[in-house]
CSV table of C-alpha atoms in Angstrom, one decimal:
chain,number,residue,atom,x,y,z
X,217,MET,CA,137.8,145.3,-16.7
X,218,THR,CA,137.9,142.3,-18.9
X,219,LYS,CA,140.0,140.5,-16.3
X,220,ARG,CA,137.5,141.1,-13.4
X,221,ARG,CA,134.6,139.9,-15.5
X,222,THR,CA,136.5,136.7,-16.3
X,223,MET,CA,137.1,136.0,-12.6
X,224,LEU,CA,133.4,136.5,-11.8
X,225,VAL,CA,132.3,134.1,-14.5
X,226,ALA,CA,134.7,131.5,-13.2
X,227,LEU,CA,133.3,131.8,-9.6
X,228,LEU,CA,129.7,131.4,-10.8
X,229,ALA,CA,130.7,128.3,-12.6
X,230,VAL,CA,132.2,126.8,-9.5
X,231,LEU,CA,129.1,127.5,-7.4
X,232,ALA,CA,126.9,125.9,-10.1
X,233,VAL,CA,129.0,122.7,-10.0
X,234,LEU,CA,128.8,122.5,-6.2
X,235,PHE,CA,125.0,123.0,-6.1
X,236,SER,CA,124.5,120.4,-8.7
X,237,ALA,CA,126.6,117.9,-6.7
X,238,VAL,CA,124.5,118.5,-3.5
X,239,ALA,CA,121.3,118.1,-5.4
X,240,PHE,CA,122.4,114.9,-7.0
X,241,SER,CA,123.4,113.4,-3.6
X,242,ALA,CA,120.1,114.3,-2.0
X,243,CYS,CA,118.2,112.7,-4.8
X,244,LYS,CA,120.3,109.6,-4.7
X,245,ASN,CA,119.7,109.0,-0.9
X,246,ASP,CA,115.9,109.6,-1.0
X,247,THR,CA,114.3,106.1,-0.8
X,248,THR,CA,110.9,107.1,0.6
X,249,PRO,CA,107.9,108.2,-1.3
X,250,GLY,CA,108.0,112.0,-1.7
X,251,GLY,CA,111.7,112.0,-1.5
X,252,ASN,CA,112.3,112.5,2.5
X,253,ASP,CA,114.6,109.9,4.2
X,254,ASN,CA,114.9,111.6,7.8
X,255,PRO,CA,113.6,109.3,10.6
X,256,PRO,CA,110.6,110.4,12.7
X,257,ILE,CA,111.3,112.1,16.2
X,258,GLU,CA,110.4,109.8,19.0
X,259,PRO,CA,108.4,111.3,22.0
X,260,PRO,CA,110.2,111.4,25.4
X,261,VAL,CA,109.8,108.5,27.9
X,262,LYS,CA,107.7,109.4,30.9
X,263,TYR,CA,107.1,107.6,34.2
X,264,THR,CA,104.4,107.9,36.8
X,265,VAL,CA,105.2,108.9,40.4
X,266,THR,CA,102.3,108.2,42.8
X,267,PHE,CA,101.9,109.4,46.4
X,268,GLU,CA,99.3,107.5,48.5
X,269,SER,CA,98.2,107.4,52.2
X,270,ASP,CA,96.5,104.3,53.5
X,271,SER,CA,96.2,102.9,50.0
X,272,VAL,CA,94.4,106.1,48.7
X,273,ALA,CA,96.2,108.1,46.0
X,274,VAL,CA,97.0,111.6,47.2
X,275,LYS,CA,98.8,112.8,44.1
X,276,THR,CA,100.1,111.3,40.8
X,277,VAL,CA,102.8,113.0,38.7
X,278,GLU,CA,104.3,112.2,35.2
X,279,VAL,CA,108.0,112.8,35.0
X,280,VAL,CA,110.3,112.6,32.0
X,281,GLU,CA,112.8,109.8,32.3
X,282,GLY,CA,115.9,111.0,34.1
X,283,LYS,CA,114.3,114.2,35.4
X,284,THR,CA,113.5,115.1,39.0
X,285,LEU,CA,110.3,116.2,40.6
X,286,LEU,CA,109.5,119.9,41.1
X,287,ILE,CA,108.7,121.2,44.6
X,288,SER,CA,105.1,121.7,43.4
X,289,ASP,CA,104.9,118.0,42.4
X,290,VAL,CA,105.3,116.8,46.0
X,291,PRO,CA,102.0,116.8,48.0
X,292,ALA,CA,101.7,118.5,51.4
X,293,ASN,CA,102.3,116.4,54.4
X,294,PRO,CA,99.1,114.5,55.2
X,295,VAL,CA,97.5,114.6,58.6
X,296,LYS,CA,96.0,111.6,60.5
X,297,ASN,CA,94.4,111.8,63.9
X,298,GLY,CA,96.5,110.0,66.6
X,299,TYR,CA,99.5,109.6,64.3
X,300,GLU,CA,102.6,111.5,63.3
X,301,PHE,CA,103.7,111.6,59.6
X,302,ASP,CA,107.3,110.3,59.1
X,303,GLY,CA,107.6,110.8,55.4
X,304,TRP,CA,107.0,109.2,52.0
X,305,PHE,CA,108.5,105.7,51.5
X,306,ASN,CA,108.8,103.1,48.9
X,307,GLY,CA,109.4,100.1,51.0
X,308,ASN,CA,112.3,101.2,53.3
X,309,VAL,CA,113.5,103.8,50.8
X,310,GLU,CA,112.5,107.3,51.7
X,311,PHE,CA,111.5,109.7,48.9
X,312,ASP,CA,114.3,111.9,47.6
X,313,ARG,CA,113.1,114.8,45.5
X,314,HIS,CA,116.5,115.3,44.0
X,315,ALA,CA,116.8,111.7,42.7
X,316,ALA,CA,116.2,111.2,38.9
X,317,VAL,CA,113.1,109.2,38.0
X,318,THR,CA,113.9,106.1,36.0
X,319,ALA,CA,110.7,104.0,36.5
X,320,ASN,CA,107.2,104.1,37.8
X,321,VAL,CA,107.2,104.3,41.5
X,322,THR,CA,104.7,104.6,44.4
X,323,TYR,CA,105.5,106.3,47.7
X,324,ALA,CA,103.3,105.5,50.7
X,325,ALA,CA,102.8,107.8,53.7
X,326,LYS,CA,104.6,106.3,56.7
X,327,TRP,CA,102.9,106.9,60.1
X,328,THR,CA,104.0,106.5,63.8
X,329,LYS,CA,101.2,106.0,66.4
X,330,LEU,CA,101.0,108.7,69.1
X,331,TYR,CA,100.1,108.0,72.6
X,332,THR,CA,98.9,110.3,75.4
X,333,VAL,CA,100.4,110.1,78.9
X,334,ARG,CA,98.4,111.9,81.5
X,335,PHE,CA,99.4,112.8,85.1
X,336,VAL,CA,96.4,113.6,87.3
X,337,ASP,CA,95.8,114.5,90.9
X,338,GLY,CA,92.2,113.7,91.7
X,339,GLU,CA,90.1,115.3,89.0
X,340,GLU,CA,92.9,117.8,88.1
X,341,VAL,CA,95.0,117.1,85.0
X,342,VAL,CA,98.5,118.1,86.1
X,343,LYS,CA,100.1,117.4,82.8
X,344,SER,CA,99.4,115.7,79.5
X,345,VAL,CA,102.2,114.6,77.1
X,346,THR,CA,102.0,113.2,73.6
X,347,VAL,CA,104.7,110.5,72.9
X,348,ARG,CA,105.6,108.5,69.8
X,349,ASP,CA,105.1,104.7,70.0
X,350,GLY,CA,108.1,103.0,71.6
X,351,GLU,CA,109.7,106.2,72.9
X,352,LYS,CA,110.3,107.4,76.4
X,353,LEU,CA,109.3,110.5,78.2
X,354,GLU,CA,111.8,113.3,78.5
X,355,SER,CA,112.6,114.5,82.0
X,356,SER,CA,110.8,117.8,81.2
X,357,ASP,CA,107.7,115.8,80.4
X,358,VAL,CA,107.3,114.6,84.0
X,359,PRO,CA,105.6,117.1,86.4
X,360,PHE,CA,107.2,118.2,89.6
X,361,ASP,CA,106.1,116.3,92.8
X,362,PRO,CA,102.9,118.0,94.0
X,363,VAL,CA,102.5,119.2,97.6
X,364,LYS,CA,99.4,118.7,99.8
X,365,SER,CA,99.0,119.9,103.4
X,366,GLY,CA,98.7,117.0,105.8
X,367,SER,CA,99.8,114.4,103.2
X,368,VAL,CA,103.0,113.0,101.7
X,369,PHE,CA,103.4,112.4,98.0
X,370,GLU,CA,104.3,108.7,97.3
X,371,GLY,CA,104.6,108.9,93.5
X,372,TRP,CA,102.7,108.6,90.2
X,373,TYR,CA,100.8,105.3,89.8
X,374,ASN,CA,98.7,103.5,87.2
X,375,GLY,CA,96.9,101.1,89.5
X,376,PRO,CA,99.6,99.3,91.5
X,377,ALA,CA,102.3,100.1,88.9
X,378,GLU,CA,104.5,103.1,89.7
X,379,PHE,CA,105.6,105.4,86.8
X,380,ASP,CA,109.0,104.4,85.4
X,381,ALA,CA,110.7,107.2,83.5
X,382,SER,CA,113.0,104.6,81.7
X,383,ALA,CA,110.1,102.6,80.3
X,384,THR,CA,109.0,103.0,76.6
X,385,VAL,CA,105.4,104.1,75.9
X,386,THR,CA,103.2,101.6,74.0
X,387,ALA,CA,99.7,102.7,74.9
X,388,ASP,CA,97.7,105.6,76.3
X,389,VAL,CA,98.1,105.7,80.0
X,390,THR,CA,97.1,107.8,83.0
X,391,TYR,CA,99.2,108.1,86.2
X,392,ALA,CA,97.5,109.4,89.3
X,393,ALA,CA,99.2,111.0,92.3
X,394,LYS,CA,99.4,108.7,95.3
X,395,TRP,CA,99.1,110.2,98.7
X,396,ASP,CA,99.7,108.9,102.2
X,397,ASN,CA,98.0,110.9,104.9
X,398,LEU,CA,100.2,112.3,107.6
X,399,LEU,CA,99.4,111.9,111.3
X,400,THR,CA,100.1,114.7,113.7
X,401,VAL,CA,102.1,114.3,117.0
X,402,ARG,CA,101.8,117.5,119.0
X,403,PHE,CA,104.0,118.1,122.0
X,404,MET,CA,102.5,120.5,124.5
X,405,ASN,CA,103.6,122.3,127.7
X,406,GLY,CA,100.4,123.4,129.2
X,407,ALA,CA,98.7,125.6,126.6
X,408,GLN,CA,102.0,126.1,124.7
X,409,THR,CA,102.8,124.1,121.6
X,410,VAL,CA,106.4,122.9,121.9
X,411,LYS,CA,106.7,121.0,118.6
X,412,VAL,CA,104.5,119.5,115.9
X,413,VAL,CA,105.7,116.4,114.0
X,414,ASN,CA,104.0,114.9,110.9
X,415,VAL,CA,104.5,111.2,110.5
X,416,LYS,CA,103.2,108.6,108.1
X,417,ASN,CA,100.7,106.1,109.4
X,418,GLY,CA,102.4,103.1,111.0
X,419,GLU,CA,105.8,104.8,111.3
X,420,LYS,CA,107.8,105.8,114.4
X,421,LEU,CA,109.2,109.1,115.5
X,422,THR,CA,112.9,109.6,115.2
X,423,GLU,CA,115.1,110.9,117.9
X,424,LYS,CA,115.2,114.4,116.4
X,425,ASP,CA,111.4,114.4,116.3
X,426,ILE,CA,111.2,114.4,120.1
X,427,PRO,CA,111.8,117.7,121.9
X,428,ALA,CA,114.6,118.0,124.5
X,429,ASP,CA,113.7,117.8,128.1
X,430,LEU,CA,112.2,121.1,129.4
X,431,ALA,CA,113.3,123.0,132.5
X,432,ILE,CA,111.3,125.3,134.8
X,433,ASP,CA,112.4,126.7,138.1
X,434,GLY,CA,110.7,125.0,141.0
X,435,LYS,CA,109.7,122.0,139.0
X,436,ILE,CA,111.1,118.7,137.9
X,437,PHE,CA,110.4,117.5,134.3
X,438,GLU,CA,109.0,114.0,134.6
X,439,GLY,CA,108.8,113.4,130.8
X,440,TRP,CA,106.3,113.4,128.0
X,441,PHE,CA,103.0,111.7,128.7
X,442,VAL,CA,99.9,110.7,126.8
X,443,GLY,CA,97.2,110.9,129.5
X,444,GLU,CA,98.6,109.1,132.5
X,445,SER,CA,101.0,106.9,130.4
X,446,ALA,CA,104.5,107.8,129.5
X,447,PHE,CA,104.9,108.4,125.8
X,448,ASP,CA,106.6,105.5,124.1
X,449,LYS,CA,109.0,106.8,121.4
X,450,ASN,CA,109.3,103.3,119.9
X,451,ALA,CA,105.6,102.9,119.3
X,452,GLU,CA,104.1,103.1,115.8
X,453,ILE,CA,101.9,106.1,115.2
X,454,THR,CA,98.4,105.1,114.0
X,455,GLU,CA,96.4,108.2,114.9
X,456,ASP,CA,96.8,111.9,115.8
X,457,VAL,CA,98.2,112.2,119.3
X,458,THR,CA,98.9,115.0,121.8
X,459,VAL,CA,101.8,114.5,124.1
X,460,THR,CA,102.0,116.6,127.3
X,461,ALA,CA,104.9,117.6,129.4
X,462,LYS,CA,104.5,116.3,133.0
X,463,TRP,CA,105.9,118.3,135.9
X,464,THR,CA,106.3,117.7,139.6
X,465,ASN,CA,106.6,120.6,141.9
X,466,ILE,CA,109.8,120.9,144.0
X,467,TYR,CA,109.5,122.2,147.6
X,468,VAL,CA,112.2,123.6,149.8
X,469,VAL,CA,112.2,122.6,153.5
X,470,LYS,CA,114.4,124.8,155.8
X,471,PHE,CA,115.6,124.1,159.3
X,472,VAL,CA,116.5,127.2,161.3
X,473,VAL,CA,118.2,127.5,164.7
X,474,GLU,CA,118.1,130.9,166.3
X,475,GLY,CA,117.8,132.7,163.0
X,476,ARG,CA,120.5,130.7,161.3
X,477,ILE,CA,119.6,128.2,158.5
X,478,VAL,CA,121.3,124.9,159.4
X,479,LYS,CA,119.8,122.7,156.7
X,480,VAL,CA,117.9,123.0,153.4
X,481,ALA,CA,116.2,120.0,151.8
X,482,THR,CA,114.6,119.8,148.4
X,483,VAL,CA,111.8,117.4,148.0
X,484,LYS,CA,109.3,116.5,145.3
X,485,ASP,CA,105.6,117.2,145.9
X,486,GLY,CA,104.0,114.3,147.8
X,487,GLU,CA,107.3,112.8,149.0
X,488,ARG,CA,108.8,112.6,152.5
X,489,LEU,CA,112.1,113.9,153.7
X,490,SER,CA,114.9,111.3,154.0
X,491,GLU,CA,116.9,110.8,157.1
X,492,ASP,CA,119.8,112.7,155.5
X,493,ASP,CA,117.5,115.7,154.9
X,494,ILE,CA,116.7,116.1,158.7
X,495,PRO,CA,119.4,117.8,160.8
X,496,SER,CA,120.5,116.5,164.2
X,497,ASP,CA,119.0,118.0,167.3
X,498,PRO,CA,120.8,121.3,168.0
X,499,VAL,CA,122.9,121.5,171.2
X,500,THR,CA,122.6,124.7,173.3
X,501,ASN,CA,122.4,125.6,177.0
X,502,ARG,CA,118.7,125.0,176.8
X,503,THR,CA,116.6,121.9,176.4
X,504,PHE,CA,115.7,121.3,172.6
X,505,ILE,CA,112.0,120.6,172.4
X,506,GLY,CA,111.7,120.1,168.6
X,507,TRP,CA,111.3,121.6,165.1
X,508,PHE,CA,108.2,123.7,164.7
X,509,ASN,CA,106.4,125.6,162.0
X,510,GLY,CA,104.3,127.9,164.1
X,511,ASP,CA,102.6,125.6,166.5
X,512,LYS,CA,102.8,122.6,164.3
X,513,GLU,CA,105.7,120.3,165.1
X,514,PHE,CA,107.7,118.6,162.3
X,515,ASP,CA,106.5,115.1,161.5
X,516,ALA,CA,109.2,113.1,159.6
X,517,SER,CA,106.5,110.7,158.3
X,518,ALA,CA,104.4,113.4,156.7
X,519,VAL,CA,104.5,114.1,153.0
X,520,ILE,CA,105.6,117.5,151.7
X,521,THR,CA,103.0,119.5,149.8
X,522,SER,CA,104.5,123.0,150.0
X,523,GLY,CA,107.6,124.9,151.0
X,524,VAL,CA,108.0,125.1,154.7
X,525,GLU,CA,110.4,126.4,157.3
X,526,TYR,CA,110.9,124.7,160.7
X,527,VAL,CA,112.4,126.5,163.6
X,528,ALA,CA,114.2,124.9,166.6
X,529,VAL,CA,112.2,125.4,169.8
X,530,PHE,CA,114.0,125.2,173.2
X,531,SER,CA,112.7,125.2,176.8
X,532,SER,CA,112.6,128.8,178.2
X,533,ILE,CA,112.9,127.6,181.9
X,534,ASP,CA,115.5,124.9,182.2
X,535,GLU,CA,119.1,126.0,181.5
X,536,LYS,CA,122.1,123.8,181.3
X,537,TYR,CA,125.5,124.8,182.4
X,538,TYR,CA,128.7,123.2,181.3
X,539,GLY,CA,132.1,123.5,183.1
X,540,THR,CA,134.1,122.6,186.2
X,541,TRP,CA,133.2,123.5,189.8
X,542,ARG,CA,135.7,123.2,192.7
X,543,GLY,CA,134.7,123.3,196.4
X,544,GLU,CA,134.5,121.3,199.6
X,545,THR,CA,132.0,119.6,201.8
X,546,THR,CA,132.1,117.9,205.2
X,547,ASP,CA,131.8,114.3,206.3
X,548,ASP,CA,129.8,113.0,209.2
X,549,ASN,CA,132.4,114.2,211.7
X,550,LEU,CA,132.3,117.6,210.2
X,551,ASN,CA,135.7,117.3,208.6
X,552,SER,CA,136.3,119.3,205.5
X,553,ILE,CA,136.5,117.4,202.1
X,554,PRO,CA,137.6,119.0,198.8
X,555,VAL,CA,135.2,118.3,195.9
X,556,VAL,CA,135.7,118.8,192.1
X,557,VAL,CA,132.6,118.5,189.8
X,558,VAL,CA,132.9,118.3,186.0
X,559,VAL,CA,129.8,118.7,183.9
């Protein structure tokens, strides 16, 4: 028991010595009134981050040096009529929310001008596209070529300037559909429409525009006519025109001998038979009088205006015999003389 008490006393003595040493050291280093030598705590350094649009402050935030902005510190994207917001910039440096702030800084809203490209057809707006300054239209921005009956679409024009898909847009612009009226060339066969061709004013028809020659039994196709004049396929078309098939009737002239057709001639209406069309006079044992249609005799100088059949007409009284006759006669002294006659 005595031994444990002795150890406790010794321990207390050691603690007393240590406490005294600490107290002495603290008193020795205290050089300020009141005895406290700890330096004062300096406040943190802060910087101002300003966001402005067109020189007007939108938002101002204080940020501790070396810290980054919170999402809530960044203002919503501003809106400006006719412009597109490109971001917040300090000079050419775009704002980065994750960058540490080390100085006062101002970020200004950067804008790009927007332009409107309109495509119109008369009073109708076919398409309206918004384009950034200096950019080109996409192929999907350009409307399909419109269609109008009786006209051909020439393109989109702003005055005399045609739309160029490769050009950059630097201003609002309107392009109007340009049309060229089509003229109609109609090919007719009587009351039947054979073909209708649409052609631009001042242009010519192509070979494939002109129908092939027609064919009708008993007629000859003379060609395509405008009134009394033959259609000129090389002429420029400057107005609507109707072109008509012209026909000439064909007539058949027959020559018949005793029920047998000896010649058939084909002749155009209003023309005469040629010499080759008229057969030679037939030879029989009767006298050939001529070619007759009823009681009307054939006239080689007459024009043909219808189909006609001419029949060979012979004398019904006179007959001709052909052959050899043998006999005899007498002379003045009644002497017998043999005779041979060949006809």
